[in-house]
Short mmCIF file of C-alpha atoms in Angstrom, two decimals:
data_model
loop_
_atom_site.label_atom_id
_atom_site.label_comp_id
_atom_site.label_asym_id
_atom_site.label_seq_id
_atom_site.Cartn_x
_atom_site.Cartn_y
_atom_site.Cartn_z
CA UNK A 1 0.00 0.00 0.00
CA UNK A 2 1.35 3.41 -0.77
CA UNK A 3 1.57 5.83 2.21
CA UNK A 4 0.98 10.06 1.51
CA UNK A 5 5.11 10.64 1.15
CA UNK A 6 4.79 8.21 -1.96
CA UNK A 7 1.51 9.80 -3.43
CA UNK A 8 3.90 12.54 -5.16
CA UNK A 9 5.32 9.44 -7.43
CA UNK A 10 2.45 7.55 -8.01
CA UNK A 11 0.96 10.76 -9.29
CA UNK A 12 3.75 11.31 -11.75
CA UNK A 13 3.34 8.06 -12.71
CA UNK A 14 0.02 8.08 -13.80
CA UNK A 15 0.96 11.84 -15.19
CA UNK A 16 3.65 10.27 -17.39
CA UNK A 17 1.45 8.12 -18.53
CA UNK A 18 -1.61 10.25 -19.32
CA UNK A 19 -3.85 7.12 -17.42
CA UNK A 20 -6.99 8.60 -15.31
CA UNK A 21 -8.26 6.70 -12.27
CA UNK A 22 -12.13 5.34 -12.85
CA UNK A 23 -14.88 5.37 -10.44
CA UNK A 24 -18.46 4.18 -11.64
CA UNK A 25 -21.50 4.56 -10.00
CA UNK A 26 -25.70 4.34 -10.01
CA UNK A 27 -27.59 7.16 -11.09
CA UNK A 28 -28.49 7.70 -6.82
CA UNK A 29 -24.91 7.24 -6.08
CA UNK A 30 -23.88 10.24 -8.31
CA UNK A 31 -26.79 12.18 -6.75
CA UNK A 32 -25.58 11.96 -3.42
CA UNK A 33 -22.07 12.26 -4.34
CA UNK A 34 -23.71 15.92 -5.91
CA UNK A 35 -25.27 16.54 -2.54
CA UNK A 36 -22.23 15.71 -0.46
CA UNK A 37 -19.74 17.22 -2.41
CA UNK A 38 -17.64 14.49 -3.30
CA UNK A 39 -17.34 11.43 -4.34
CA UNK A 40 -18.16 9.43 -0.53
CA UNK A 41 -16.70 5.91 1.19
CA UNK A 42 -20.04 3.90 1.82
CA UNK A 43 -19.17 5.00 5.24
CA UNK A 44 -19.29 8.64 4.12
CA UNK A 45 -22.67 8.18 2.48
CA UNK A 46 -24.30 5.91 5.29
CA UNK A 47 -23.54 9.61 7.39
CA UNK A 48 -25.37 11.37 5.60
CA UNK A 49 -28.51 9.39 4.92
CA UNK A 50 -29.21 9.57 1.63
CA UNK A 51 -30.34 6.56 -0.60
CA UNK A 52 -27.30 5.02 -2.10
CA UNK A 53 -26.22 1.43 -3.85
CA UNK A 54 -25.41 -1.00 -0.59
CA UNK A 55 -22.73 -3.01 -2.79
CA UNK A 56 -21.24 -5.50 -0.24
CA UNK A 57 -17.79 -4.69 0.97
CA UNK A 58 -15.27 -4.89 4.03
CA UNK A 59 -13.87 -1.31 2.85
CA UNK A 60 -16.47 0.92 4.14
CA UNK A 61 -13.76 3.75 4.71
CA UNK A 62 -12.57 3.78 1.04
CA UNK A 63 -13.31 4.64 -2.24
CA UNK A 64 -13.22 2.18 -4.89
CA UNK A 65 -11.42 3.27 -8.19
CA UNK A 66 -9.83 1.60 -11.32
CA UNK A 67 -7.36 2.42 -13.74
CA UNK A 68 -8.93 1.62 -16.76
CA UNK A 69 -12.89 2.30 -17.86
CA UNK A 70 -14.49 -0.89 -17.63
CA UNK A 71 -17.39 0.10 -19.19
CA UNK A 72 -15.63 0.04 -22.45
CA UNK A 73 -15.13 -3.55 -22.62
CA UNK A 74 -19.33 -4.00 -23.18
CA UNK A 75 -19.14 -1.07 -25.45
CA UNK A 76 -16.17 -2.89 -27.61
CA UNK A 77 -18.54 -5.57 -28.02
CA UNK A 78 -17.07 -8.23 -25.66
CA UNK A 79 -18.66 -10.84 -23.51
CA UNK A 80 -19.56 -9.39 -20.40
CA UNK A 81 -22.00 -7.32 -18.90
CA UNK A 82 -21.59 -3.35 -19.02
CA UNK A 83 -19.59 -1.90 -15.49
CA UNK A 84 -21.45 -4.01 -12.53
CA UNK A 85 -20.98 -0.58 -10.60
CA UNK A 86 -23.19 1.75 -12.86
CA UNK A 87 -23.65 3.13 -16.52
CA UNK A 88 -21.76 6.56 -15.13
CA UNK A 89 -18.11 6.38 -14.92
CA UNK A 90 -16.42 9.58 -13.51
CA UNK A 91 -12.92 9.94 -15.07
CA UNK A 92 -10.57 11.60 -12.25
CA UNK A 93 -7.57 13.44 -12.65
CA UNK A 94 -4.24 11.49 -10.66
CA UNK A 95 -4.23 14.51 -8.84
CA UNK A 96 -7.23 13.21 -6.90
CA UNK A 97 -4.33 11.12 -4.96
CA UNK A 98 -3.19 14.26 -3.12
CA UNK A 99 -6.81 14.00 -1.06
CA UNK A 100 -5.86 10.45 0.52
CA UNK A 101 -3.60 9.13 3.24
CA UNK A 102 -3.22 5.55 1.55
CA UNK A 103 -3.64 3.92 -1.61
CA UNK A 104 -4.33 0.28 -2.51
CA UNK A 105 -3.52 -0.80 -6.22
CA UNK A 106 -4.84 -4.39 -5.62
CA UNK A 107 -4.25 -7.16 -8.14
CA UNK A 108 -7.76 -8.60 -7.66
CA UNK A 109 -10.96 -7.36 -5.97
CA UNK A 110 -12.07 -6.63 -2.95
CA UNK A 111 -14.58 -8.91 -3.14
CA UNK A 112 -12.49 -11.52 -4.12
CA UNK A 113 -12.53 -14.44 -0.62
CA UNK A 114 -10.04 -13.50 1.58
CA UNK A 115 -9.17 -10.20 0.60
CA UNK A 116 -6.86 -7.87 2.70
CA UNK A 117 -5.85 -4.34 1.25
CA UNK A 118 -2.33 -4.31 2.34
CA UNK A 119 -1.66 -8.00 1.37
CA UNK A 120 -2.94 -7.39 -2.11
CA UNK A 121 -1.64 -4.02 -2.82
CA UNK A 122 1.78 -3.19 -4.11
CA UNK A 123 4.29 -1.68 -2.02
CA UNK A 124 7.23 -0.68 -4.43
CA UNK A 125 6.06 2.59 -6.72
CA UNK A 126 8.25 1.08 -9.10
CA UNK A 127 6.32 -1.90 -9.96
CA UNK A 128 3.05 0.03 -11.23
CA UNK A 129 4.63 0.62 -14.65
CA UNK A 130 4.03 -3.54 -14.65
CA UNK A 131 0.10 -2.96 -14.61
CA UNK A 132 0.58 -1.70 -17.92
CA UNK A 133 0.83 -3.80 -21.04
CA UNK A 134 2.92 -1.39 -22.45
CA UNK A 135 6.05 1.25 -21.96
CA UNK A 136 4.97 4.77 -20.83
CA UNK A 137 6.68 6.14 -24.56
CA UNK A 138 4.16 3.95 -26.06
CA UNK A 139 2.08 7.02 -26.36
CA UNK A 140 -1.57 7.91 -25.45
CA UNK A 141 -3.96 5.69 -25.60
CA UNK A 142 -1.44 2.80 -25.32
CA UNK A 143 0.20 3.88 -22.19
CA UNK A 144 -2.94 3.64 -20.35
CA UNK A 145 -4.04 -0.19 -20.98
CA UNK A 146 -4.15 -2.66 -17.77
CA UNK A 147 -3.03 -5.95 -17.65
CA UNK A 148 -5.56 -8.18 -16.60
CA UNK A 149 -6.37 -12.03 -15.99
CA UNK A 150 -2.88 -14.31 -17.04
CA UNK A 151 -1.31 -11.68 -18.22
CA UNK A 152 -1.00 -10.09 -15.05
CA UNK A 153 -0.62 -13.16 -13.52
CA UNK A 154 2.31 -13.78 -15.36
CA UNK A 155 3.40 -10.14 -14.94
CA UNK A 156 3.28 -10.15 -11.21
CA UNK A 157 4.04 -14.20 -10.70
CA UNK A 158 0.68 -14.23 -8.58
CA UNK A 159 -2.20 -17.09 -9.35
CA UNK A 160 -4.32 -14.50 -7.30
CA UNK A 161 -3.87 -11.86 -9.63
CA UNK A 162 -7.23 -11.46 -11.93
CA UNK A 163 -7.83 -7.57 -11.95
CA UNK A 164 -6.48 -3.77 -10.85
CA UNK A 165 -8.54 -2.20 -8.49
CA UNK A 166 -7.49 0.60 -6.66
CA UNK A 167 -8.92 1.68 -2.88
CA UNK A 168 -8.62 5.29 -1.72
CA UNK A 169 -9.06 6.37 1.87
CA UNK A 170 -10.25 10.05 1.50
CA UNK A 171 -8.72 12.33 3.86
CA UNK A 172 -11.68 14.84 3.99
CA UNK A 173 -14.44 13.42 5.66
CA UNK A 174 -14.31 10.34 3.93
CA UNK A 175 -14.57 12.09 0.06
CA UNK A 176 -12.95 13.29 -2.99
CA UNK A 177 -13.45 16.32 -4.21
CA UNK A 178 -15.22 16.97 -7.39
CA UNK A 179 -12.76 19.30 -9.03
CA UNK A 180 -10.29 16.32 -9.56
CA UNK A 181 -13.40 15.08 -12.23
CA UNK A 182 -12.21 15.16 -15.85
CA UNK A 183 -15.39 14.55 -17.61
CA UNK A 184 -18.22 12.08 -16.46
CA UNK A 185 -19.30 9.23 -19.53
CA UNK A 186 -23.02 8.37 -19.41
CA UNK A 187 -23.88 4.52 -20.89
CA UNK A 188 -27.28 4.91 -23.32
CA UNK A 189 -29.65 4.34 -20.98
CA UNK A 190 -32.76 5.69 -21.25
CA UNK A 191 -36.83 4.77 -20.41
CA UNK A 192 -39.74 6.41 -22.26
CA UNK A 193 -37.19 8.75 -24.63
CA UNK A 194 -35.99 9.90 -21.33
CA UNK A 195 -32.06 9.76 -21.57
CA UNK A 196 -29.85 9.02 -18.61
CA UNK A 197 -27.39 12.40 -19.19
CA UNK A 198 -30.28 14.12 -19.74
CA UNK A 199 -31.26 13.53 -15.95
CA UNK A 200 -28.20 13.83 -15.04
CA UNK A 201 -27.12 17.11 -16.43
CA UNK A 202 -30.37 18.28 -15.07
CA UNK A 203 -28.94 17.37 -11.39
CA UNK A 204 -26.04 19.21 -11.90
CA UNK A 205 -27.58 22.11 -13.14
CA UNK A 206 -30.09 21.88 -10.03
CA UNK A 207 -27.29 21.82 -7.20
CA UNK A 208 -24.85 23.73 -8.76
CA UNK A 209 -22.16 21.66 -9.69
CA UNK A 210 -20.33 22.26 -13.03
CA UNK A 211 -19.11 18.72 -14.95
CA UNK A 212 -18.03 17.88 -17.97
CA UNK A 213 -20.84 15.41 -18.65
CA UNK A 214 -20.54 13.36 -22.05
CA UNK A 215 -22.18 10.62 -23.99
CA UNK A 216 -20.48 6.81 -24.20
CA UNK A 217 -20.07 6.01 -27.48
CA UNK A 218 -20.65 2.35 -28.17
CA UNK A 219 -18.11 1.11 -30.12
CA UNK A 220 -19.66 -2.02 -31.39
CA UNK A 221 -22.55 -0.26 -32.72
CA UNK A 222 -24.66 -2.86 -32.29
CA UNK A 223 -23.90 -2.52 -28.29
CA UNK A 224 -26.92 0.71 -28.55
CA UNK A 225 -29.72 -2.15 -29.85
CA UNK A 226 -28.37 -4.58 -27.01
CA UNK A 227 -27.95 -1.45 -24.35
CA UNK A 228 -31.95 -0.40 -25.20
CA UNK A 229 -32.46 -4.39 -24.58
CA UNK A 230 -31.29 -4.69 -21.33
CA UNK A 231 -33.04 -1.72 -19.86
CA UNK A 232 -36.00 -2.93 -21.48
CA UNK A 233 -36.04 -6.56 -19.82
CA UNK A 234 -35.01 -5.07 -17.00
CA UNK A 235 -37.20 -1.80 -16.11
CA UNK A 236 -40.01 -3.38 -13.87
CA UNK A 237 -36.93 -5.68 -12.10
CA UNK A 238 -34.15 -7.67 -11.41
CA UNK A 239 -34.68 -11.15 -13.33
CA UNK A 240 -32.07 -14.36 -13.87
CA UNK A 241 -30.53 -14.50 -17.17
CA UNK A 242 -32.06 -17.87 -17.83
CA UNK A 243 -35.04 -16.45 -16.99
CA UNK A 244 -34.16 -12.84 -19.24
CA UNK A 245 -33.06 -15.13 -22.41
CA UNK A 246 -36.30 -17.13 -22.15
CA UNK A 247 -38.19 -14.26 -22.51
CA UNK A 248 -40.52 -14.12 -25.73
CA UNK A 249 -39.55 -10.28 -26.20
CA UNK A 250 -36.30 -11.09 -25.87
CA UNK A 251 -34.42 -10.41 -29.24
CA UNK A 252 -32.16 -12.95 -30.83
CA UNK A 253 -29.11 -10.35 -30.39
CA UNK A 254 -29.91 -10.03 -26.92
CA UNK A 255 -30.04 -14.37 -26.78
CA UNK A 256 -26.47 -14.71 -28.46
CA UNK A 257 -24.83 -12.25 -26.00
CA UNK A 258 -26.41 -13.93 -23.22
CA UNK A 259 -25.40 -17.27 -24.76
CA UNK A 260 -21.81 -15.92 -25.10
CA UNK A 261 -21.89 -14.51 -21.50
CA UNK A 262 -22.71 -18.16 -20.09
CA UNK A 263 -19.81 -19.85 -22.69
CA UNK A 264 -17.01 -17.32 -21.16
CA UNK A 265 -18.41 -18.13 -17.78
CA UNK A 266 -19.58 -15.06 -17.35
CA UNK A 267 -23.04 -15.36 -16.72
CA UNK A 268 -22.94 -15.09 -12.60
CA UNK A 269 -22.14 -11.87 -12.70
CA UNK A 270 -25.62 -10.98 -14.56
CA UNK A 271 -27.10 -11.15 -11.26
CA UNK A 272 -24.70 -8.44 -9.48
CA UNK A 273 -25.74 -6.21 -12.51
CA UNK A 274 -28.93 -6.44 -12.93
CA UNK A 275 -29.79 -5.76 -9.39
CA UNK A 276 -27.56 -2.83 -9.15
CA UNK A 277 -28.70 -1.06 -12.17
CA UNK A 278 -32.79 -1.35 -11.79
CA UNK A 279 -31.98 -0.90 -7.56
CA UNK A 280 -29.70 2.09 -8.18
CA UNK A 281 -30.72 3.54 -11.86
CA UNK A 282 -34.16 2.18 -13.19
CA UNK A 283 -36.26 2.75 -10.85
CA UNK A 284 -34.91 6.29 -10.68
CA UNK A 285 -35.24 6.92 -14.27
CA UNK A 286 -38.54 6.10 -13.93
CA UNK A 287 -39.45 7.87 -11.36
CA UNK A 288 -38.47 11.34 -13.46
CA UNK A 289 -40.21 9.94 -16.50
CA UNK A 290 -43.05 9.96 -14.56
CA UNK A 291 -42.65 13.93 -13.77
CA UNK A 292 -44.89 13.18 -10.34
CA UNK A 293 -43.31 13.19 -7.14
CA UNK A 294 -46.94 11.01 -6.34
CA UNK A 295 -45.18 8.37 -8.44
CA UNK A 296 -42.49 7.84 -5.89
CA UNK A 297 -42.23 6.18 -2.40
CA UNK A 298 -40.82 8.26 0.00
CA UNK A 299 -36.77 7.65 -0.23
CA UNK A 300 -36.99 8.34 -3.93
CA UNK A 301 -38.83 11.46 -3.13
CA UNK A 302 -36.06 12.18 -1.31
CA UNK A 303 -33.50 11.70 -4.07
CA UNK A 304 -35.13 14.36 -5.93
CA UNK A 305 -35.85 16.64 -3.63
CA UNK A 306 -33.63 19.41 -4.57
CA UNK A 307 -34.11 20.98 -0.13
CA UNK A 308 -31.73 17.67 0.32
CA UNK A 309 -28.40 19.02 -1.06
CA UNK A 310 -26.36 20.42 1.53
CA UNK A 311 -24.27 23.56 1.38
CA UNK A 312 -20.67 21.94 0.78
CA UNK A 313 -22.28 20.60 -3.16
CA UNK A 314 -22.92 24.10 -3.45
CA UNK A 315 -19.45 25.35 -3.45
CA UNK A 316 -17.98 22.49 -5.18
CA UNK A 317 -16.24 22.19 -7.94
CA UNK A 318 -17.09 26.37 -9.62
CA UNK A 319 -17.71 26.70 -13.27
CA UNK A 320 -14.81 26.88 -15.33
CA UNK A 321 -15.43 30.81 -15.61
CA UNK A 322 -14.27 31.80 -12.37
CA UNK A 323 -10.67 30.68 -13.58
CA UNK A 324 -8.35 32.80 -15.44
CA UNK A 325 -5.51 31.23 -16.42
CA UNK A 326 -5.66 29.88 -19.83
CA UNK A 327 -3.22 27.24 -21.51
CA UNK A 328 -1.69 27.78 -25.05
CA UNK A 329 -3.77 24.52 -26.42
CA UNK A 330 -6.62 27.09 -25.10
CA UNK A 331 -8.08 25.18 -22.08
CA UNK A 332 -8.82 26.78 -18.97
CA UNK A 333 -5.75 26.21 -16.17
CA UNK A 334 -6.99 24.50 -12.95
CA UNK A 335 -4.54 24.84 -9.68
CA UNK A 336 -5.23 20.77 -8.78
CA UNK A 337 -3.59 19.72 -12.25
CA UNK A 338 -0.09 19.29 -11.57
CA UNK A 339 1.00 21.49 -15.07
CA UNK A 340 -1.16 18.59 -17.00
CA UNK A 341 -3.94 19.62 -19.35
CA UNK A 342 -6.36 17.19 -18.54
CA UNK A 343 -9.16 18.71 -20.70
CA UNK A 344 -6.89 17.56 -23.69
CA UNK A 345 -6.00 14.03 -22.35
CA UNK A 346 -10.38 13.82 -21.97
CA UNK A 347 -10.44 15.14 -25.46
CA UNK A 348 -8.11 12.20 -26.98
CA UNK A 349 -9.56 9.72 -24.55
CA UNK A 350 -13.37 10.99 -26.54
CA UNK A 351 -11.52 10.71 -29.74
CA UNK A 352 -10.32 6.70 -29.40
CA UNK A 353 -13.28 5.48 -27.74
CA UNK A 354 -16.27 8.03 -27.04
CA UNK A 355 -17.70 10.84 -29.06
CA UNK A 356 -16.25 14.18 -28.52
#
């Protein structure tokens, strides 16, 4: 695990690199995180009582990250589900590592039997450049891909190893502060023609908190149809994929992706998903199609009620007009950055994988 004194190399690192750290989330997670300020431990959200995703973990105190955008595997058309954690994946600067006092980079999950942070997490700054697959020079996007499964297995010499996940312990009350957010990538979801960014720009317009909010691209075009499918199956609740496939509305592209889920062993996961996503971002969405707060039971009329937000959202993260200094590629300067134009580096990112 990597103490504050060696946060100053990880985050050149990273920097050299041009790699971003990855936190996804529910469509109620991000509104809390709005209403708190920052992005919040579970043990920094269960504080402040508002409705959040109860994903079961040991590491209440910490905030669960990755270094790469998971979501983009679904989008690339592979078999697996889109990210278990949500359809909104908040890109963060490296410079978010100045708000911890520790940092896990884990070479499996937390969830994995018989996890323990500091067993699992490297030690040596040196040996990060090894979660890579390739050299720093490699250039962006390159520089930025993760290892995962044998490879980093055979990269590390562990039969443990199986995935990167990195666990922050926030030094301010438990959060992160929104400034360190790049640009936040929104999965096409939507219920009724009512788009997921749609909602949520609306919530940051309504507390007050200026993001870069963009649109996932799906790279596998075909990923939109199969996106529009899931929702669809999955709006009025959680279901089994046995059950999903079986389905006589189910389309045949919807089948053969299931089919290829259960093939790559893949298929238990489904269940993690699907409960997250209608629990945390469904039933939400359809709550503000309905445009009546009648519609809702009580904690979801609490996750729109705009008295909730508390005074710290308010002064997070200003609009990029209050700033001054400009760069000579033209982007606004930001005093978190570290002399890295991260604007640009979420420009190229939109440019190899997303729209712009």
């Amino acid at each position: 695990m990597f103490d504050e004194s060696q946060m100053p190399d990880v985050i050149r690192v990273l920097e050299r690199r041009e790699a971003s750290l990855w936190h996804a989330c529910q469509l109620i997670d991000l509104a809390a995180y709005l209403r708190m300020g920052g992005i919040g431990s579970r043990a920094a959200l269960e504080r402040t009582g508002l409705p959040f995703t109860s994903m079961q973990t040991d590491a209440i105190d910490r905030v669960f990250c990755s270094l790469d955008d998971i979501g983009h595997g679904f989008a690339a058309g592979w078999a697996m589900t889109p990210n278990v954690s949500g359809p909104i994946a908040l890109q963060l600067a490296p410079s978010v590592l100045t708000e911890v006092t520790d940092a896990g980079f884990c070479l499996r999950s937390a969830a994995a039997p018989g996890f323990d942070v500091a067993r699992d997490s490297l030690s040596d700054v040196d040996l990060l450049d090894e979660l890579f697959w390739y050299e720093a020079d490699a250039g962006f996007p390159r520089s930025t891909w993760i290892r995962f499964d044998d490879h980093l297995r055979e990269a590390f010499g562990s039969r443990d190893a199986s995935a990167v996940e990195v666990l922050l312990s926030p030094r301010r009350s438990g959060m992160l502060d929104l400034r360190h957010v790049v640009a936040v990538w929104v999965d096409p979801v939507e219920i009724d023609d009512r788009q997921l960014i749609d909602v949520v720009s609306g919530l940051c317009d309504e507390l007050g908190v200026a993001l870069r909010i963009r649109h996932r691209t799906m790279v596998e075009p075909s990923r939109l149809d199969l996106w529009h499918d899931i929702v669809r199956l999955l709006e009025d609740g959680e279901k089994p994929l046995i059950q999903v496939m079986n389905r006589a509305d189910a389309s045949p592209a919807f089948r053969e992706w299931a089919a290829e889920m259960q093939a790559s062993g893949r298929s238990w996961i489904w269940e993690r998903f699907a409960r997250y996503l209608h629990q945390g971002t469904l039933r939400y969405l359809v709550v503000s199609c309905a445009k009546s707060e009648r519609a809702a039971p009580d904690e979801d009329r609490g996750f729109w009620s705009k008295s909730r937000r508390t005074q710290s959202a308010t002064a997070t993260a200003a609009p990029a007009s209050s700033v001054q200094t400009v760069r000579g590629c033209g982007h606004l300067a930001q005093p978190w950055d570290g002399g890295t134009c991260y604007a640009c580096i979420g420009r190229s990112r939109s440019a190899w994988r997303y729209d712009g």
